[in-house]
Amino acid sequence: MSTGRESKLAARIARDLEAEIVRRAWATGESLGSEHALQERFGVSRSVLREAVRLVEHHQVARMRRGPGGGLIICEPDAGPATRAVVIYLEHLGTTLGDLLNARLVLEPLAASLAAERIDEAGIARLRAVLAGEQEWRPGLPTPRDEFHIALAEQSKNPVLQLFIDVLMRLTTRYAMQSRTDTASEAIEALDRMHIDHSEIVAAVTSGDSAQAKMLSERHIEAVTAWLQRHHPGTVSRRRKPRRLTAEVPPGKLGEMLAATIGDDIAAGGWQVGSVFGTETALLERYRVSRAVFREAVRLLEYHSIAHMRRGPGGGLVIAKPQAQASIDTIALYLQYRDPSREDLRCVRDAIEIDNVAKVVKRRGESEVAAFLAAHRSDVDETSGDVSDATAEEFRFHVGLAQLAGNALLDLFLRIIVELFRRHWTSTGQAPPTWADVLAVHHAHLRIADAIEAGDDSLARYRVRRHLDAAASWWL
């Protein structure tokens, strides 16, 4: 296994390679260089370079091809690794059912509204095919839990919404699988009700009625919320039988699949940070994989701060404290490939931030909120001209509101959007904001803080919306 220093070096090289892929505008099929050339370029050992390449391959943005004409070849990524990584992180963080359903209520009606504005013939056919599949469901068949919501998000034509809703539906499926109905007829009745709701939403989307589509989506998610709250046991099942990887998994994916499986088992088992999940020998026996596959999985677990391998007496795979940055980087990289528009980013950010400020208004009497508001009331030195510090303060203000709002999902989604802004900023050579811009932002923060402190929900929402509109000119 590599040392901590080597792992950090490999992660840095992986980021450099991924930044180059972005600079090349994702020229699929082009080579970044042979293994030997890349080793010389970065001045590292073969083992460090290969670990960096494994991370790049995990993100599915490039693949090492052996033989003549080979090298590290740029490829088209998919959302799988990104969504799996963030789901594992959120389960470790302890996302609640309330957080999940609140995030759905913020984002899915927005997707339904956009779908009504942007739907085309192919999209109508896709949604109607999903509805037909729901009608054909019979007891004994897999339950059609989330395909409709993912298909609807696709029709929004907003890649940010699509990816975030994919994450939400993966988490919803995990909760729904643990829910229980009293009778089989009750389960069938719930699915029939779901199908009616979906049909009404599709009718509104097809007719182009965005307001009706949004309202029906809100009503449907509220009904789902009530159903899950009645039927979910309230806590995640703590122990499950060890699972074996199926023989159908492609050999090149075994390490990634094993990492996801171990991550699931850690989350489901309620393991505490610092506890030993198992020794290498015990885990090889448990998951029935080769040592090479297991060590590949450990590298990925370490990269995502899920666990790390400790050597010596009392060692083994040790549960780590969840860190968001690896998941943020993974999602942001995938979304860079999808190339969302300014409006794609703005509309999702607006929805999250307006919901955040409404939650903070409700908590305004708490000491934590009071301390935050006081910290952001400090005067700006009108003569200092330190634009970099002031722009960092702008991001701290909004991320701070998200943390106070208390929804781990929406907090993470906002940080991903902020990371996309940062990457856009650094890659385009955009002129920095002027000092007049900085002062305007500071005054906007003060006015938002005043509305929060006064408990004026509607004014706080209005001021956040206006501030986001004004600040977007230099964020984007």
Short mmCIF file of C-alpha atoms in Angstrom, two decimals, residues 217-419:
data_model
loop_
_atom_site.label_atom_id
_atom_site.label_comp_id
_atom_site.label_asym_id
_atom_site.label_seq_id
_atom_site.Cartn_x
_atom_site.Cartn_y
_atom_site.Cartn_z
CA SER A 217 -45.07 17.97 -8.16
CA GLU A 218 -45.11 19.72 -4.77
CA ARG A 219 -48.36 17.98 -3.82
CA HIS A 220 -46.99 14.59 -4.90
CA ILE A 221 -43.77 14.94 -2.88
CA GLU A 222 -45.77 16.03 0.16
CA ALA A 223 -47.84 12.84 -0.23
CA VAL A 224 -44.66 10.76 -0.56
CA THR A 225 -43.33 12.47 2.56
CA ALA A 226 -46.45 11.60 4.55
CA TRP A 227 -46.36 7.97 3.35
CA LEU A 228 -42.69 7.45 4.19
CA GLN A 229 -43.07 9.06 7.58
CA ARG A 230 -45.92 6.63 8.37
CA HIS A 231 -44.19 3.51 7.06
CA HIS A 232 -40.48 4.01 7.58
CA PRO A 233 -39.13 2.36 10.75
CA GLY A 234 -37.40 5.59 11.76
CA THR A 235 -33.84 4.30 11.89
CA VAL A 236 -31.58 2.73 9.31
CA SER A 237 -31.12 -1.01 9.70
CA ARG A 238 -27.86 -1.45 11.56
CA ARG A 239 -26.60 -4.82 10.37
CA ARG A 240 -26.82 -6.72 7.15
CA LYS A 241 -25.36 -9.96 5.95
CA PRO A 242 -22.09 -9.53 4.05
CA ARG A 243 -22.64 -9.33 0.32
CA ARG A 244 -20.55 -10.96 -2.35
CA LEU A 245 -19.81 -9.24 -5.63
CA THR A 246 -21.47 -10.97 -8.54
CA ALA A 247 -19.44 -12.74 -11.18
CA GLU A 248 -21.02 -10.48 -13.82
CA VAL A 249 -19.10 -7.40 -12.64
CA PRO A 250 -16.42 -6.53 -15.27
CA PRO A 251 -12.89 -7.15 -13.90
CA GLY A 252 -11.88 -3.51 -14.41
CA LYS A 253 -14.79 -2.38 -12.23
CA LEU A 254 -14.34 -4.81 -9.34
CA GLY A 255 -12.31 -2.39 -7.22
CA GLU A 256 -14.87 0.37 -7.68
CA MET A 257 -17.79 -1.95 -6.98
CA LEU A 258 -16.09 -3.36 -3.88
CA ALA A 259 -15.44 0.18 -2.60
CA ALA A 260 -19.15 0.99 -3.03
CA THR A 261 -20.14 -2.26 -1.30
CA ILE A 262 -17.83 -1.67 1.68
CA GLY A 263 -19.05 1.92 1.90
CA ASP A 264 -22.65 0.70 1.98
CA ASP A 265 -21.85 -1.85 4.67
CA ILE A 266 -20.04 0.74 6.81
CA ALA A 267 -23.00 3.13 6.55
CA ALA A 268 -25.58 0.42 7.25
CA GLY A 269 -23.63 -0.93 10.21
CA GLY A 270 -23.47 2.38 12.09
CA TRP A 271 -19.69 2.11 12.51
CA GLN A 272 -18.05 4.83 14.59
CA VAL A 273 -15.07 6.91 13.41
CA GLY A 274 -11.83 5.26 14.54
CA SER A 275 -13.24 1.73 14.86
CA VAL A 276 -11.71 -1.11 12.86
CA PHE A 277 -14.09 -2.47 10.23
CA GLY A 278 -11.90 -5.54 9.73
CA THR A 279 -8.38 -6.72 9.02
CA GLU A 280 -7.23 -7.18 5.45
CA THR A 281 -7.28 -10.97 5.87
CA ALA A 282 -10.79 -10.97 7.33
CA LEU A 283 -12.16 -8.66 4.63
CA LEU A 284 -10.58 -10.68 1.82
CA GLU A 285 -12.41 -13.70 3.21
CA ARG A 286 -15.64 -11.75 3.74
CA TYR A 287 -15.87 -10.30 0.21
CA ARG A 288 -14.14 -13.15 -1.64
CA VAL A 289 -11.93 -10.97 -3.84
CA SER A 290 -8.25 -10.91 -4.72
CA ARG A 291 -5.75 -8.84 -2.75
CA ALA A 292 -5.24 -6.57 -5.78
CA VAL A 293 -8.96 -5.82 -6.07
CA PHE A 294 -9.23 -5.22 -2.33
CA ARG A 295 -6.31 -2.78 -2.30
CA GLU A 296 -7.75 -0.92 -5.28
CA ALA A 297 -11.02 -0.55 -3.33
CA VAL A 298 -9.12 0.72 -0.26
CA ARG A 299 -7.45 3.43 -2.38
CA LEU A 300 -10.86 4.68 -3.44
CA LEU A 301 -12.21 4.52 0.13
CA GLU A 302 -9.22 6.54 1.31
CA TYR A 303 -9.68 9.08 -1.49
CA HIS A 304 -13.29 9.66 -0.43
CA SER A 305 -12.36 9.76 3.30
CA ILE A 306 -14.56 6.77 4.07
CA ALA A 307 -11.85 4.60 5.64
CA HIS A 308 -8.08 4.11 5.65
CA MET A 309 -5.82 1.12 6.12
CA ARG A 310 -3.70 1.08 9.30
CA ARG A 311 -0.78 -1.31 9.60
CA GLY A 312 0.58 -3.07 12.66
CA PRO A 313 -1.04 -4.55 15.79
CA GLY A 314 -4.67 -3.49 16.14
CA GLY A 315 -4.65 -2.36 12.52
CA GLY A 316 -7.03 -2.95 9.67
CA LEU A 317 -9.53 -0.87 7.71
CA VAL A 318 -10.26 2.05 10.05
CA ILE A 319 -13.43 4.14 9.72
CA ALA A 320 -12.56 7.75 8.84
CA LYS A 321 -14.37 11.05 9.41
CA PRO A 322 -16.41 11.89 6.29
CA GLN A 323 -14.99 14.72 4.20
CA ALA A 324 -16.99 16.43 1.50
CA GLN A 325 -14.23 17.68 -0.79
CA ALA A 326 -13.63 14.46 -2.71
CA SER A 327 -17.34 14.17 -3.48
CA ILE A 328 -17.52 17.85 -4.41
CA ASP A 329 -14.57 17.45 -6.77
CA THR A 330 -16.02 14.31 -8.35
CA ILE A 331 -19.43 15.89 -8.99
CA ALA A 332 -17.99 19.22 -10.15
CA LEU A 333 -15.71 17.48 -12.64
CA TYR A 334 -18.59 15.52 -14.13
CA LEU A 335 -20.72 18.67 -14.37
CA GLN A 336 -17.88 20.51 -16.10
CA TYR A 337 -18.15 17.85 -18.79
CA ARG A 338 -21.93 18.37 -19.01
CA ASP A 339 -21.21 22.10 -19.42
CA PRO A 340 -24.24 23.63 -17.66
CA SER A 341 -25.26 27.12 -18.77
CA ARG A 342 -25.22 30.18 -16.55
CA GLU A 343 -28.98 29.92 -16.24
CA ASP A 344 -28.74 26.21 -15.29
CA LEU A 345 -26.50 27.12 -12.37
CA ARG A 346 -28.41 30.22 -11.36
CA CYS A 347 -31.86 28.68 -11.15
CA VAL A 348 -30.68 25.76 -8.97
CA ARG A 349 -28.63 28.03 -6.74
CA ASP A 350 -31.55 30.45 -6.35
CA ALA A 351 -33.92 27.65 -5.29
CA ILE A 352 -31.48 26.33 -2.67
CA GLU A 353 -30.47 29.72 -1.27
CA ILE A 354 -34.03 31.02 -0.95
CA ASP A 355 -35.02 27.85 0.92
CA ASN A 356 -31.93 28.25 3.13
CA VAL A 357 -32.71 31.81 4.17
CA ALA A 358 -36.33 30.88 4.98
CA LYS A 359 -35.05 28.16 7.36
CA VAL A 360 -32.58 30.56 8.99
CA VAL A 361 -35.38 33.10 9.61
CA LYS A 362 -37.23 30.40 11.58
CA ARG A 363 -34.10 29.82 13.69
CA ARG A 364 -33.32 33.52 14.22
CA GLY A 365 -33.72 33.28 18.01
CA GLU A 366 -30.94 30.69 18.37
CA SER A 367 -27.49 31.73 19.56
CA GLU A 368 -25.75 30.15 16.58
CA VAL A 369 -27.74 32.34 14.16
CA ALA A 370 -27.18 35.45 16.27
CA ALA A 371 -23.41 34.81 16.27
CA PHE A 372 -23.41 34.39 12.48
CA LEU A 373 -25.34 37.63 11.92
CA ALA A 374 -23.03 39.52 14.28
CA ALA A 375 -19.93 38.20 12.51
CA HIS A 376 -21.22 39.45 9.17
CA ARG A 377 -22.10 42.92 10.44
CA SER A 378 -18.47 44.00 10.73
CA ASP A 379 -17.61 47.05 8.68
CA VAL A 380 -15.66 46.80 5.44
CA ASP A 381 -12.55 48.96 5.26
CA GLU A 382 -13.60 51.20 2.38
CA THR A 383 -9.97 52.03 1.58
CA SER A 384 -8.30 48.60 1.83
CA GLY A 385 -9.15 47.42 -1.67
CA ASP A 386 -8.51 43.76 -0.79
CA VAL A 387 -10.86 42.26 -3.36
CA SER A 388 -9.72 38.64 -2.90
CA ASP A 389 -10.61 38.59 0.81
CA ALA A 390 -13.92 40.27 0.16
CA THR A 391 -14.94 37.85 -2.58
CA ALA A 392 -14.06 34.91 -0.31
CA GLU A 393 -16.32 36.51 2.30
CA GLU A 394 -19.18 36.47 -0.23
CA PHE A 395 -18.91 32.69 -0.55
CA ARG A 396 -18.50 32.23 3.22
CA PHE A 397 -21.72 34.17 3.80
CA HIS A 398 -23.78 31.93 1.54
CA VAL A 399 -22.20 28.65 2.66
CA GLY A 400 -22.66 29.80 6.26
CA LEU A 401 -26.39 30.34 5.66
CA ALA A 402 -26.59 26.84 4.18
CA GLN A 403 -24.94 25.32 7.25
CA LEU A 404 -27.32 27.20 9.56
CA ALA A 405 -30.28 25.98 7.49
CA GLY A 406 -29.20 22.51 8.57
CA ASN A 407 -29.94 20.39 5.48
CA ALA A 408 -26.79 18.39 4.72
CA LEU A 409 -27.97 17.58 1.20
CA LEU A 410 -28.70 21.15 0.15
CA ASP A 411 -25.53 22.33 1.88
CA LEU A 412 -23.47 19.90 -0.21
CA PHE A 413 -25.31 20.78 -3.43
CA LEU A 414 -24.66 24.48 -2.86
CA ARG A 415 -20.96 23.84 -2.23
CA ILE A 416 -20.80 21.92 -5.51
CA ILE A 417 -22.33 24.90 -7.34
CA VAL A 418 -19.88 27.26 -5.63
CA GLU A 419 -17.03 24.98 -6.75
#
